[in-house]
Coordinates of C-alpha atoms in Angstrom, one line a residue:
X1300 CA 0.0 0.0 0.0
X1301 CA 2.9 2.4 0.8
X1302 CA 4.4 1.8 -2.7
X1303 CA 1.1 2.6 -4.4
X1304 CA 0.7 5.8 -2.3
X1305 CA 4.3 6.7 -3.2
X1306 CA 3.7 6.2 -6.9
X1307 CA 0.5 8.3 -6.8
X1308 CA 2.2 11.2 -5.0
X1309 CA 5.3 10.9 -7.3
X1310 CA 3.0 11.1 -10.4
X1311 CA 1.3 14.2 -9.0
X1312 CA 4.7 15.7 -8.2
X1313 CA 6.0 15.1 -11.7
X1314 CA 2.8 16.4 -13.4
X1315 CA 2.7 19.5 -11.2
X1316 CA 6.3 20.3 -11.7
X1317 CA 5.8 20.0 -15.5
X1318 CA 2.9 22.4 -15.1
X1319 CA 5.2 24.9 -13.3
X1320 CA 7.3 25.2 -16.5
X1321 CA 4.5 24.9 -19.1
X1322 CA 1.8 27.1 -17.7
X1323 CA 1.5 30.4 -19.5
X1324 CA -0.2 32.2 -16.6
X1325 CA 2.3 33.0 -13.8
X1326 CA -0.4 32.5 -11.1
X1327 CA -1.3 29.0 -12.4
X1328 CA 2.4 28.2 -12.5
X1329 CA 2.9 29.4 -8.9
X1330 CA -0.1 27.3 -7.8
X1331 CA 1.4 24.3 -9.5
X1332 CA 4.6 25.0 -7.6
X1333 CA 2.6 24.9 -4.3
X1334 CA 1.3 21.5 -5.3
X1335 CA 4.8 20.3 -5.9
X1336 CA 5.9 21.6 -2.5
X1337 CA 3.0 19.7 -0.8
X1338 CA 4.1 16.5 -2.7
X1339 CA 7.6 17.0 -1.3
X1340 CA 6.2 17.4 2.2
X1341 CA 4.4 14.2 1.7
X1342 CA 7.6 12.5 0.8
X1343 CA 9.2 13.8 4.0
X1344 CA 6.4 12.4 6.0
X1345 CA 6.9 9.0 4.3
X1346 CA 10.6 9.2 5.3
X1347 CA 9.7 9.7 9.0
X1348 CA 10.8 13.4 8.9
X1349 CA 7.7 15.3 10.1
X1350 CA 9.7 18.4 11.1
X1351 CA 11.1 18.7 7.5
X1352 CA 7.5 18.2 6.2
X1353 CA 6.2 21.0 8.4
X1354 CA 9.1 23.2 7.5
X1355 CA 8.5 22.5 3.8
X1356 CA 4.8 23.5 4.0
X1357 CA 5.3 26.5 6.3
X1358 CA 8.4 28.1 4.7
X1359 CA 8.1 27.1 1.0
X1360 CA 4.4 26.5 0.3
X1361 CA 3.4 29.4 2.7
X1362 CA 5.9 32.2 2.9
X1363 CA 7.9 31.9 -0.3
X1364 CA 4.8 31.4 -2.4
X1365 CA 3.2 34.5 -0.9
X1366 CA 6.3 36.4 -1.9
X1367 CA 6.3 35.0 -5.4
X1368 CA 2.7 35.9 -5.9
X1369 CA 3.3 39.3 -4.4
X1370 CA 6.1 40.0 -6.9
X1371 CA 4.0 38.7 -9.8
X1372 CA 1.2 41.1 -8.8
X1373 CA 3.7 44.0 -8.1
X1374 CA 5.4 43.6 -11.5
X1375 CA 2.0 43.1 -13.3
X1376 CA 3.4 40.2 -15.4
X1377 CA 1.3 39.5 -18.4
X1378 CA 0.8 36.2 -20.2
X1379 CA 3.5 35.7 -22.8
X1380 CA 2.0 35.7 -26.3
X1381 CA 5.3 35.7 -28.2
X1382 CA 5.8 32.3 -30.0
X1383 CA 9.0 30.7 -29.2
X1384 CA 11.4 29.8 -31.9
X1385 CA 11.7 26.1 -32.9
X1386 CA 15.5 26.2 -32.4
X1387 CA 15.0 27.1 -28.7
X1388 CA 12.6 24.2 -28.3
X1389 CA 14.9 21.8 -30.0
X1390 CA 17.9 22.9 -28.0
X1391 CA 16.0 22.7 -24.7
X1392 CA 14.7 19.2 -25.7
X1393 CA 18.2 18.0 -26.6
X1394 CA 19.6 19.3 -23.3
X1395 CA 16.8 17.7 -21.4
X1396 CA 17.3 14.3 -23.1
X1397 CA 21.0 14.5 -22.5
X1398 CA 20.4 15.2 -18.7
X1399 CA 17.9 12.4 -18.6
X1400 CA 20.3 9.9 -20.3
X1401 CA 23.1 11.0 -17.9
X1402 CA 20.9 10.5 -14.8
X1403 CA 19.7 7.1 -15.9
X1404 CA 23.3 6.1 -16.8
X1405 CA 24.6 7.2 -13.4
X1406 CA 21.8 5.4 -11.6
X1407 CA 22.5 2.2 -13.5
X1408 CA 26.3 2.2 -13.2
X1409 CA 26.8 3.8 -9.8
X1410 CA 26.0 2.7 -6.4
X1411 CA 24.2 4.8 -3.8
X1412 CA 26.0 5.0 -0.5
X1413 CA 25.4 7.4 2.2
X1414 CA 27.5 8.6 5.0
X1415 CA 26.6 6.9 8.2
X1416 CA 26.1 9.3 11.0
X1417 CA 26.7 9.1 14.7
X1418 CA 23.1 8.6 15.7
X1419 CA 21.1 5.5 15.1
X1420 CA 17.4 5.6 14.0
X1421 CA 16.4 4.4 17.5
X1422 CA 18.3 7.3 19.2
X1423 CA 16.7 9.8 16.8
X1424 CA 13.2 8.5 17.6
X1425 CA 13.9 8.6 21.3
X1426 CA 15.3 12.1 21.4
X1427 CA 13.2 13.6 18.7
X1428 CA 13.9 15.3 15.3
X1429 CA 13.2 18.8 16.4
X1430 CA 15.4 18.7 19.5
X1431 CA 18.4 17.3 17.4
X1432 CA 17.9 19.9 14.7
X1433 CA 17.6 22.7 17.3
X1434 CA 20.8 21.6 19.0
X1435 CA 22.6 21.4 15.7
X1436 CA 21.4 24.8 14.5
X1437 CA 22.2 26.7 17.7
X1438 CA 25.6 25.0 18.4
X1439 CA 27.4 23.7 15.4
X1440 CA 25.7 26.0 12.8
X1441 CA 25.1 29.1 14.8
X1442 CA 27.2 31.4 12.5
X1443 CA 25.6 30.3 9.2
X1444 CA 22.2 30.6 10.9
X1445 CA 22.9 34.2 12.0
X1446 CA 24.4 35.1 8.6
X1447 CA 21.3 33.8 6.9
X1448 CA 19.1 35.9 9.2
X1449 CA 21.0 39.1 8.5
X1450 CA 20.9 38.3 4.7
X1451 CA 17.1 37.9 4.9
X1452 CA 16.8 41.1 6.9
X1453 CA 18.7 43.0 4.2
X1454 CA 16.5 41.4 1.5
X1455 CA 13.4 42.6 3.3
X1456 CA 14.7 46.1 3.7
X1457 CA 15.7 46.2 0.0
X1458 CA 12.2 45.0 -1.0
X1459 CA 10.5 47.7 1.1
X1460 CA 12.8 50.3 -0.4
X1461 CA 12.2 49.1 -4.0
X1462 CA 8.4 48.9 -3.5
X1463 CA 8.1 52.3 -1.8
X1464 CA 7.2 55.1 -4.2
X1465 CA 8.6 58.0 -2.2
X1466 CA 11.1 57.9 0.7

């Protein structure tokens, strides 16, 4: 049953990600991106990572998509009516097929190994995902966390200055 559910969610994720690229209306494209984010959150839940799933929904499907839709409305983006040249479509298709071939080749010829961490699955379940992530962020990765917060603050100030008509 889990495999069938995975295949259904994977199919929805692939279809919605294709719609992100092919939709002519930017709002429909953004909504398709939200659906892709929800499918990714479902994958995180299936991998026993509920904190990552909640973060995916809150940060990406919530906050980032609100910003994207705000920018689309602010810039007043119209639907593109210019027909694309056939050479651009052919070049894009060739690059896409090459990347697909390369991915399949690496998956068939290579082996997937991951780095084994210090914690076992039982220890992670007993302590909790959120506690371990919080300890890691505020001890080992405190400087990158603070640099990211300052960068986001600068981006917010820049967006307010650009959106404001008169200072």
